[in-house]
Amino acid sequence: MTENNTTYHKGFKFRLYPTEEQATQINRTIGCCRYSYNVALRKQKEKDLLWWITEEMVQNGQLLSNEWKGPRYNANASMKENTAFKKITSWLKEVDSTAIQNALQHLGEAYNAYYKKEKGKPKFKSKKNEMQSYTSKCNYNKGVGTIRIVEENYITLPKVGKVRFAKSREVTGRIIGATVRRTPSGKYFVSVLAEVGKEPTQISMFQTGVDVGLKAFVTLSDGTVIHNPKFFYRVEEKMKKEQRILSRRVIGSRNWWKQKKKVARTHEKMANAREDFLQKITTMLVHENQVISMEDIRVKNLLKNGNLAKAISDVSWAEFRRILTYKCEWYGKELVVVGSNYASSQLCSQCGFKNKKTKNLAIREWQCPSCQTKHDRDQNAAKNILAEGLRILSKSE
Ligand SMILES: [Zn+2]
């Protein structure tokens, strides 16, 4: 265990609802960061140019060798230059200076990667980039941070003020910064970065098996059934409709762009709703159980008819497993992934009898011919997944 294990960084992403004035300020900050980044990059490129000029003189025989070692990009020097620059450029003063510093440091990182030959030359930032963002640092004065959550669902951002946000969960730990993003469809999000101490593990005596399916999103070994929110299907219908309208528009026309934005918004809506749903159920599972056993979902090919509901489920399952994995790590819980060749839906969870007749997916309920226990297909599978998970766990200990 290293010392780093005492704290770690955790990101909390929320939707922001800035007023028109605040949105203007956010956009201005994004613009100023891009401008400062590009100015610093241009200056560095001018310095680098001397090498090429010297090189040309060598090629022309005017010099014996190219001894020129151009100064490397230095974020600190760049920041000092920027401070001097700020004195004469009033509009740069109007935005959060830590955001500009961050942009210049970011350029420093880009140059370092380039010097180490890990990445190509840093490029100018464009207004046309998909994602526009800036990152502010949280400074503390007498314990009060410049970035903080106030009045339940407001967050203060330097030079922007109190911005309303959708608080879907508590921000824990010491806030160290925030990244504000604007999506192509003109929505705003904030990612609050906090330093969190390893939370004391609350040991639970419960354990659960998770069966993922299409009828229900998951069924637990205790019989709990969690369905996909109905909302998903409504958005799915809307998505199809908007796509259809888009396909009828003349590509590149005003209405086409308008419709494209609409489609993007619907996609976002779907992604956000799904993320929210998965966050909630994984939190519930991790808090209630010490051991979570689930089937390897990559190989779960229940349906192959290529409909949208399936595509959504596939994405959800992969995401479900990803979130569950890191949350179990955070809270010191055990996640066991059971191999796919394990016939979870065919075995009787009571006596272990293998009932091949249950291969047919249409059979939702069955009675064990051996011990007469009545089974719900999914719950029985979840029970088997749990038993197999516990077996794997006891073997590895
Ligand atoms: Zn049985």
PDB file of C-alpha atoms in Angstrom, residues 76-316:
ATOM      1  CA  ASN A  76       5.677  29.366 -15.434  1.00  0.00           C
ATOM      2  CA  ALA A  77       7.414  31.809 -17.777  1.00  0.00           C
ATOM      3  CA  SER A  78       4.340  31.758 -19.935  1.00  0.00           C
ATOM      4  CA  MET A  79       2.165  32.614 -16.950  1.00  0.00           C
ATOM      5  CA  LYS A  80       4.389  35.564 -16.037  1.00  0.00           C
ATOM      6  CA  GLU A  81       4.185  36.827 -19.581  1.00  0.00           C
ATOM      7  CA  ASN A  82       0.472  36.397 -19.365  1.00  0.00           C
ATOM      8  CA  THR A  83       0.254  38.436 -16.154  1.00  0.00           C
ATOM      9  CA  ALA A  84       2.123  41.270 -17.837  1.00  0.00           C
ATOM     10  CA  PHE A  85      -0.117  40.865 -20.826  1.00  0.00           C
ATOM     11  CA  LYS A  86      -3.200  41.026 -18.642  1.00  0.00           C
ATOM     12  CA  LYS A  87      -2.324  44.519 -17.501  1.00  0.00           C
ATOM     13  CA  ILE A  88      -2.881  45.795 -20.988  1.00  0.00           C
ATOM     14  CA  THR A  89      -5.721  43.496 -21.981  1.00  0.00           C
ATOM     15  CA  SER A  90      -8.657  44.365 -19.792  1.00  0.00           C
ATOM     16  CA  TRP A  91     -10.994  41.612 -20.950  1.00  0.00           C
ATOM     17  CA  LEU A  92      -8.589  38.914 -19.832  1.00  0.00           C
ATOM     18  CA  LYS A  93      -8.883  40.351 -16.334  1.00  0.00           C
ATOM     19  CA  GLU A  94     -12.605  39.806 -16.297  1.00  0.00           C
ATOM     20  CA  VAL A  95     -12.312  36.035 -16.280  1.00  0.00           C
ATOM     21  CA  ASP A  96     -11.012  33.597 -13.669  1.00  0.00           C
ATOM     22  CA  SER A  97      -7.206  33.767 -13.752  1.00  0.00           C
ATOM     23  CA  THR A  98      -6.817  30.192 -12.466  1.00  0.00           C
ATOM     24  CA  ALA A  99      -8.592  28.977 -15.601  1.00  0.00           C
ATOM     25  CA  ILE A 100      -6.053  30.753 -17.803  1.00  0.00           C
ATOM     26  CA  GLN A 101      -3.204  29.357 -15.710  1.00  0.00           C
ATOM     27  CA  ASN A 102      -4.678  25.928 -16.148  1.00  0.00           C
ATOM     28  CA  ALA A 103      -4.835  26.377 -19.940  1.00  0.00           C
ATOM     29  CA  LEU A 104      -1.149  27.377 -20.001  1.00  0.00           C
ATOM     30  CA  GLN A 105      -0.201  24.428 -17.806  1.00  0.00           C
ATOM     31  CA  HIS A 106      -2.169  22.239 -20.132  1.00  0.00           C
ATOM     32  CA  LEU A 107      -0.027  23.520 -23.002  1.00  0.00           C
ATOM     33  CA  GLY A 108       3.008  22.683 -20.866  1.00  0.00           C
ATOM     34  CA  GLU A 109       1.798  19.118 -20.536  1.00  0.00           C
ATOM     35  CA  ALA A 110       1.193  18.940 -24.266  1.00  0.00           C
ATOM     36  CA  TYR A 111       4.754  20.155 -24.904  1.00  0.00           C
ATOM     37  CA  ASN A 112       6.220  17.717 -22.395  1.00  0.00           C
ATOM     38  CA  ALA A 113       4.484  14.841 -24.128  1.00  0.00           C
ATOM     39  CA  TYR A 114       5.828  16.171 -27.437  1.00  0.00           C
ATOM     40  CA  TYR A 115       9.393  16.520 -26.093  1.00  0.00           C
ATOM     41  CA  LYS A 116       9.216  12.969 -24.809  1.00  0.00           C
ATOM     42  CA  LYS A 117       8.003  11.947 -28.271  1.00  0.00           C
ATOM     43  CA  GLU A 118       4.802  10.540 -26.789  1.00  0.00           C
ATOM     44  CA  LYS A 119       2.596  12.840 -28.797  1.00  0.00           C
ATOM     45  CA  GLY A 120       2.646  15.106 -31.806  1.00  0.00           C
ATOM     46  CA  LYS A 121       3.202  18.865 -31.787  1.00  0.00           C
ATOM     47  CA  PRO A 122       0.657  20.835 -29.775  1.00  0.00           C
ATOM     48  CA  LYS A 123      -2.035  22.283 -31.992  1.00  0.00           C
ATOM     49  CA  PHE A 124      -3.987  25.506 -31.854  1.00  0.00           C
ATOM     50  CA  LYS A 125      -7.360  25.286 -30.171  1.00  0.00           C
ATOM     51  CA  SER A 126     -10.309  25.977 -32.410  1.00  0.00           C
ATOM     52  CA  LYS A 127     -13.707  27.477 -31.725  1.00  0.00           C
ATOM     53  CA  LYS A 128     -15.070  24.616 -33.762  1.00  0.00           C
ATOM     54  CA  ASN A 129     -13.951  21.867 -31.378  1.00  0.00           C
ATOM     55  CA  GLU A 130     -16.784  19.607 -30.247  1.00  0.00           C
ATOM     56  CA  MET A 131     -16.240  20.142 -26.568  1.00  0.00           C
ATOM     57  CA  GLN A 132     -15.487  23.567 -25.207  1.00  0.00           C
ATOM     58  CA  SER A 133     -14.294  23.738 -21.640  1.00  0.00           C
ATOM     59  CA  TYR A 134     -12.190  25.412 -19.015  1.00  0.00           C
ATOM     60  CA  THR A 135     -10.906  24.327 -15.611  1.00  0.00           C
ATOM     61  CA  SER A 136     -10.856  26.500 -12.497  1.00  0.00           C
ATOM     62  CA  LYS A 137      -8.783  25.833  -9.427  1.00  0.00           C
ATOM     63  CA  CYS A 138     -10.388  26.069  -6.019  1.00  0.00           C
ATOM     64  CA  ASN A 139      -8.455  28.473  -3.806  1.00  0.00           C
ATOM     65  CA  TYR A 140      -9.021  28.532  -0.079  1.00  0.00           C
ATOM     66  CA  ASN A 141      -9.128  31.594   2.115  1.00  0.00           C
ATOM     67  CA  LYS A 142      -9.673  30.911   5.819  1.00  0.00           C
ATOM     68  CA  GLY A 143     -11.129  27.566   4.941  1.00  0.00           C
ATOM     69  CA  VAL A 144     -13.659  28.933   2.460  1.00  0.00           C
ATOM     70  CA  GLY A 145     -13.164  27.694  -1.069  1.00  0.00           C
ATOM     71  CA  THR A 146     -13.758  29.754  -4.200  1.00  0.00           C
ATOM     72  CA  ILE A 147     -15.675  26.764  -5.550  1.00  0.00           C
ATOM     73  CA  ARG A 148     -18.308  25.451  -3.185  1.00  0.00           C
ATOM     74  CA  ILE A 149     -21.803  24.053  -3.022  1.00  0.00           C
ATOM     75  CA  VAL A 150     -24.297  26.516  -1.570  1.00  0.00           C
ATOM     76  CA  GLU A 151     -27.989  26.456  -0.820  1.00  0.00           C
ATOM     77  CA  GLU A 152     -28.560  22.828  -1.753  1.00  0.00           C
ATOM     78  CA  ASN A 153     -28.430  23.152  -5.542  1.00  0.00           C
ATOM     79  CA  TYR A 154     -26.144  26.058  -6.340  1.00  0.00           C
ATOM     80  CA  ILE A 155     -22.426  26.025  -6.964  1.00  0.00           C
ATOM     81  CA  THR A 156     -20.172  29.068  -6.830  1.00  0.00           C
ATOM     82  CA  LEU A 157     -17.708  29.358  -9.669  1.00  0.00           C
ATOM     83  CA  PRO A 158     -14.965  32.031  -9.674  1.00  0.00           C
ATOM     84  CA  LYS A 159     -16.035  35.170 -11.605  1.00  0.00           C
ATOM     85  CA  VAL A 160     -19.249  33.458 -12.709  1.00  0.00           C
ATOM     86  CA  GLY A 161     -21.091  33.463  -9.407  1.00  0.00           C
ATOM     87  CA  LYS A 162     -23.782  31.259  -7.966  1.00  0.00           C
ATOM     88  CA  VAL A 163     -24.947  28.869 -10.669  1.00  0.00           C
ATOM     89  CA  ARG A 164     -27.896  26.543 -10.295  1.00  0.00           C
ATOM     90  CA  PHE A 165     -27.136  22.870 -10.927  1.00  0.00           C
ATOM     91  CA  ALA A 166     -28.905  19.516 -10.801  1.00  0.00           C
ATOM     92  CA  LYS A 167     -27.623  17.970  -7.624  1.00  0.00           C
ATOM     93  CA  SER A 168     -27.997  14.259  -8.197  1.00  0.00           C
ATOM     94  CA  ARG A 169     -25.638  13.273  -5.395  1.00  0.00           C
ATOM     95  CA  GLU A 170     -23.563  14.685  -2.554  1.00  0.00           C
ATOM     96  CA  VAL A 171     -20.110  16.044  -3.243  1.00  0.00           C
ATOM     97  CA  THR A 172     -17.804  14.549  -0.643  1.00  0.00           C
ATOM     98  CA  GLY A 173     -14.246  15.540   0.203  1.00  0.00           C
ATOM     99  CA  ARG A 174     -12.240  18.703  -0.324  1.00  0.00           C
ATOM    100  CA  ILE A 175     -13.002  20.422  -3.628  1.00  0.00           C
ATOM    101  CA  ILE A 176      -9.817  21.103  -5.600  1.00  0.00           C
ATOM    102  CA  GLY A 177     -11.201  22.276  -8.917  1.00  0.00           C
ATOM    103  CA  ALA A 178     -14.015  22.296 -11.428  1.00  0.00           C
ATOM    104  CA  THR A 179     -14.222  21.850 -15.169  1.00  0.00           C
ATOM    105  CA  VAL A 180     -17.042  23.640 -16.937  1.00  0.00           C
ATOM    106  CA  ARG A 181     -18.083  22.246 -20.308  1.00  0.00           C
ATOM    107  CA  ARG A 182     -20.354  23.355 -23.084  1.00  0.00           C
ATOM    108  CA  THR A 183     -21.715  20.634 -25.353  1.00  0.00           C
ATOM    109  CA  PRO A 184     -22.351  21.090 -29.085  1.00  0.00           C
ATOM    110  CA  SER A 185     -26.056  21.412 -28.352  1.00  0.00           C
ATOM    111  CA  GLY A 186     -25.398  24.303 -25.988  1.00  0.00           C
ATOM    112  CA  LYS A 187     -25.771  22.587 -22.654  1.00  0.00           C
ATOM    113  CA  TYR A 188     -23.521  23.139 -19.678  1.00  0.00           C
ATOM    114  CA  PHE A 189     -21.992  20.630 -17.316  1.00  0.00           C
ATOM    115  CA  VAL A 190     -19.637  20.915 -14.400  1.00  0.00           C
ATOM    116  CA  SER A 191     -17.228  18.250 -13.162  1.00  0.00           C
ATOM    117  CA  VAL A 192     -16.257  18.951  -9.597  1.00  0.00           C
ATOM    118  CA  LEU A 193     -12.950  17.352  -8.652  1.00  0.00           C
ATOM    119  CA  ALA A 194     -12.544  16.540  -4.971  1.00  0.00           C
ATOM    120  CA  GLU A 195      -9.910  14.950  -2.827  1.00  0.00           C
ATOM    121  CA  VAL A 196     -11.540  12.186  -0.877  1.00  0.00           C
ATOM    122  CA  GLY A 197     -10.206  10.168   1.998  1.00  0.00           C
ATOM    123  CA  LYS A 198     -10.727   6.445   1.745  1.00  0.00           C
ATOM    124  CA  GLU A 199     -14.123   5.976   3.208  1.00  0.00           C
ATOM    125  CA  PRO A 200     -14.413   3.568   6.109  1.00  0.00           C
ATOM    126  CA  THR A 201     -15.742   0.320   4.775  1.00  0.00           C
ATOM    127  CA  GLN A 202     -19.147  -0.460   6.084  1.00  0.00           C
ATOM    128  CA  ILE A 203     -19.175  -4.184   6.234  1.00  0.00           C
ATOM    129  CA  SER A 204     -22.494  -5.594   5.227  1.00  0.00           C
ATOM    130  CA  MET A 205     -23.603  -9.119   5.976  1.00  0.00           C
ATOM    131  CA  PHE A 206     -25.569  -9.327   2.752  1.00  0.00           C
ATOM    132  CA  GLN A 207     -24.521 -10.740  -0.558  1.00  0.00           C
ATOM    133  CA  THR A 208     -26.351 -10.840  -3.829  1.00  0.00           C
ATOM    134  CA  GLY A 209     -26.382 -12.521  -7.186  1.00  0.00           C
ATOM    135  CA  VAL A 210     -27.260 -10.355 -10.193  1.00  0.00           C
ATOM    136  CA  ASP A 211     -28.889 -11.727 -13.298  1.00  0.00           C
ATOM    137  CA  VAL A 212     -29.010  -9.299 -16.204  1.00  0.00           C
ATOM    138  CA  GLY A 213     -31.724  -9.734 -18.744  1.00  0.00           C
ATOM    139  CA  LEU A 214     -33.840  -8.004 -21.239  1.00  0.00           C
ATOM    140  CA  LYS A 215     -37.223  -8.382 -19.685  1.00  0.00           C
ATOM    141  CA  ALA A 216     -35.969  -6.853 -16.474  1.00  0.00           C
ATOM    142  CA  PHE A 217     -32.735  -4.929 -16.433  1.00  0.00           C
ATOM    143  CA  VAL A 218     -31.555  -6.961 -13.447  1.00  0.00           C
ATOM    144  CA  THR A 219     -33.043  -9.576 -11.154  1.00  0.00           C
ATOM    145  CA  LEU A 220     -31.439 -10.148  -7.772  1.00  0.00           C
ATOM    146  CA  SER A 221     -31.135 -13.430  -5.909  1.00  0.00           C
ATOM    147  CA  ASP A 222     -33.570 -12.183  -3.234  1.00  0.00           C
ATOM    148  CA  GLY A 223     -36.196 -11.737  -5.926  1.00  0.00           C
ATOM    149  CA  THR A 224     -35.891  -7.974  -6.403  1.00  0.00           C
ATOM    150  CA  VAL A 225     -36.591  -7.004 -10.004  1.00  0.00           C
ATOM    151  CA  ILE A 226     -35.288  -3.729 -11.421  1.00  0.00           C
ATOM    152  CA  HIS A 227     -36.787  -2.644 -14.724  1.00  0.00           C
ATOM    153  CA  ASN A 228     -35.461  -0.184 -17.249  1.00  0.00           C
ATOM    154  CA  PRO A 229     -37.289   3.100 -16.668  1.00  0.00           C
ATOM    155  CA  LYS A 230     -40.271   3.466 -19.018  1.00  0.00           C
ATOM    156  CA  PHE A 231     -38.796   6.813 -19.921  1.00  0.00           C
ATOM    157  CA  PHE A 232     -36.127   4.954 -21.979  1.00  0.00           C
ATOM    158  CA  TYR A 233     -38.724   3.653 -24.385  1.00  0.00           C
ATOM    159  CA  ARG A 234     -40.353   7.054 -24.829  1.00  0.00           C
ATOM    160  CA  VAL A 235     -36.994   8.638 -25.649  1.00  0.00           C
ATOM    161  CA  GLU A 236     -36.268   5.771 -28.004  1.00  0.00           C
ATOM    162  CA  GLU A 237     -39.445   6.524 -29.946  1.00  0.00           C
ATOM    163  CA  LYS A 238     -38.598  10.203 -30.023  1.00  0.00           C
ATOM    164  CA  MET A 239     -35.099   9.427 -31.266  1.00  0.00           C
ATOM    165  CA  LYS A 240     -36.450   7.376 -34.169  1.00  0.00           C
ATOM    166  CA  LYS A 241     -38.839  10.179 -35.079  1.00  0.00           C
ATOM    167  CA  GLU A 242     -36.182  12.896 -34.969  1.00  0.00           C
ATOM    168  CA  GLN A 243     -33.797  10.755 -37.035  1.00  0.00           C
ATOM    169  CA  ARG A 244     -36.508  10.246 -39.626  1.00  0.00           C
ATOM    170  CA  ILE A 245     -37.135  13.977 -39.886  1.00  0.00           C
ATOM    171  CA  LEU A 246     -33.384  14.582 -40.204  1.00  0.00           C
ATOM    172  CA  SER A 247     -33.095  12.131 -43.092  1.00  0.00           C
ATOM    173  CA  ARG A 248     -35.698  14.146 -45.007  1.00  0.00           C
ATOM    174  CA  ARG A 249     -33.844  17.469 -44.643  1.00  0.00           C
ATOM    175  CA  VAL A 250     -31.414  18.787 -47.242  1.00  0.00           C
ATOM    176  CA  ILE A 251     -27.937  18.161 -45.846  1.00  0.00           C
ATOM    177  CA  GLY A 252     -26.295  21.390 -44.740  1.00  0.00           C
ATOM    178  CA  SER A 253     -29.493  23.432 -44.904  1.00  0.00           C
ATOM    179  CA  ARG A 254     -30.649  25.607 -42.041  1.00  0.00           C
ATOM    180  CA  ASN A 255     -33.388  23.191 -41.095  1.00  0.00           C
ATOM    181  CA  TRP A 256     -30.980  20.276 -41.307  1.00  0.00           C
ATOM    182  CA  TRP A 257     -28.679  21.921 -38.748  1.00  0.00           C
ATOM    183  CA  LYS A 258     -31.647  22.720 -36.560  1.00  0.00           C
ATOM    184  CA  GLN A 259     -32.807  19.115 -36.703  1.00  0.00           C
ATOM    185  CA  LYS A 260     -29.286  17.800 -36.133  1.00  0.00           C
ATOM    186  CA  LYS A 261     -29.163  19.787 -32.899  1.00  0.00           C
ATOM    187  CA  LYS A 262     -32.475  18.283 -31.901  1.00  0.00           C
ATOM    188  CA  VAL A 263     -31.171  14.749 -32.514  1.00  0.00           C
ATOM    189  CA  ALA A 264     -28.051  15.530 -30.488  1.00  0.00           C
ATOM    190  CA  ARG A 265     -30.204  16.803 -27.630  1.00  0.00           C
ATOM    191  CA  THR A 266     -32.302  13.630 -27.636  1.00  0.00           C
ATOM    192  CA  HIS A 267     -29.158  11.481 -27.593  1.00  0.00           C
ATOM    193  CA  GLU A 268     -27.867  13.439 -24.650  1.00  0.00           C
ATOM    194  CA  LYS A 269     -31.147  13.090 -22.846  1.00  0.00           C
ATOM    195  CA  MET A 270     -30.983   9.340 -23.294  1.00  0.00           C
ATOM    196  CA  ALA A 271     -27.349   9.095 -22.191  1.00  0.00           C
ATOM    197  CA  ASN A 272     -27.985  11.225 -19.119  1.00  0.00           C
ATOM    198  CA  ALA A 273     -31.069   9.282 -18.087  1.00  0.00           C
ATOM    199  CA  ARG A 274     -29.193   6.018 -18.486  1.00  0.00           C
ATOM    200  CA  GLU A 275     -26.198   7.253 -16.511  1.00  0.00           C
ATOM    201  CA  ASP A 276     -28.478   8.458 -13.742  1.00  0.00           C
ATOM    202  CA  PHE A 277     -30.323   5.134 -13.617  1.00  0.00           C
ATOM    203  CA  LEU A 278     -27.082   3.117 -13.499  1.00  0.00           C
ATOM    204  CA  GLN A 279     -25.561   5.330 -10.823  1.00  0.00           C
ATOM    205  CA  LYS A 280     -28.585   4.840  -8.616  1.00  0.00           C
ATOM    206  CA  ILE A 281     -28.849   1.063  -8.866  1.00  0.00           C
ATOM    207  CA  THR A 282     -25.100   0.472  -8.516  1.00  0.00           C
ATOM    208  CA  THR A 283     -24.990   2.679  -5.409  1.00  0.00           C
ATOM    209  CA  MET A 284     -27.875   0.723  -3.927  1.00  0.00           C
ATOM    210  CA  LEU A 285     -26.205  -2.621  -4.677  1.00  0.00           C
ATOM    211  CA  VAL A 286     -22.814  -1.591  -3.307  1.00  0.00           C
ATOM    212  CA  HIS A 287     -24.232  -0.103  -0.123  1.00  0.00           C
ATOM    213  CA  GLU A 288     -26.444  -3.037   0.686  1.00  0.00           C
ATOM    214  CA  ASN A 289     -24.073  -5.902  -0.047  1.00  0.00           C
ATOM    215  CA  GLN A 290     -20.626  -7.116   0.847  1.00  0.00           C
ATOM    216  CA  VAL A 291     -20.386  -9.511  -2.079  1.00  0.00           C
ATOM    217  CA  ILE A 292     -21.908  -8.969  -5.514  1.00  0.00           C
ATOM    218  CA  SER A 293     -21.774 -11.772  -8.000  1.00  0.00           C
ATOM    219  CA  MET A 294     -22.712 -11.244 -11.629  1.00  0.00           C
ATOM    220  CA  GLU A 295     -22.482 -13.058 -14.887  1.00  0.00           C
ATOM    221  CA  ASP A 296     -19.925 -12.115 -17.541  1.00  0.00           C
ATOM    222  CA  ILE A 297     -22.223  -9.985 -19.659  1.00  0.00           C
ATOM    223  CA  ARG A 298     -20.002  -9.707 -22.686  1.00  0.00           C
ATOM    224  CA  VAL A 299     -21.101 -13.135 -23.754  1.00  0.00           C
ATOM    225  CA  LYS A 300     -24.737 -12.688 -22.967  1.00  0.00           C
ATOM    226  CA  ASN A 301     -26.386 -12.745 -26.336  1.00  0.00           C
ATOM    227  CA  LEU A 302     -30.015 -13.068 -25.498  1.00  0.00           C
ATOM    228  CA  LEU A 303     -31.273 -11.226 -28.511  1.00  0.00           C
ATOM    229  CA  LYS A 304     -29.775 -10.881 -31.917  1.00  0.00           C
ATOM    230  CA  ASN A 305     -32.494  -9.033 -33.733  1.00  0.00           C
ATOM    231  CA  GLY A 306     -30.566  -5.764 -33.777  1.00  0.00           C
ATOM    232  CA  ASN A 307     -33.200  -3.479 -32.373  1.00  0.00           C
ATOM    233  CA  LEU A 308     -32.530  -0.279 -30.551  1.00  0.00           C
ATOM    234  CA  ALA A 309     -33.695  -1.559 -27.189  1.00  0.00           C
ATOM    235  CA  LYS A 310     -30.979  -4.185 -27.394  1.00  0.00           C
ATOM    236  CA  ALA A 311     -28.328  -1.660 -28.336  1.00  0.00           C
ATOM    237  CA  ILE A 312     -29.319   0.456 -25.356  1.00  0.00           C
ATOM    238  CA  SER A 313     -29.221  -2.558 -23.063  1.00  0.00           C
ATOM    239  CA  ASP A 314     -25.815  -3.607 -24.331  1.00  0.00           C
ATOM    240  CA  VAL A 315     -24.356  -0.215 -23.620  1.00  0.00           C
ATOM    241  CA  SER A 316     -26.077  -0.188 -20.247  1.00  0.00           C
TER     242      SER A 316
END
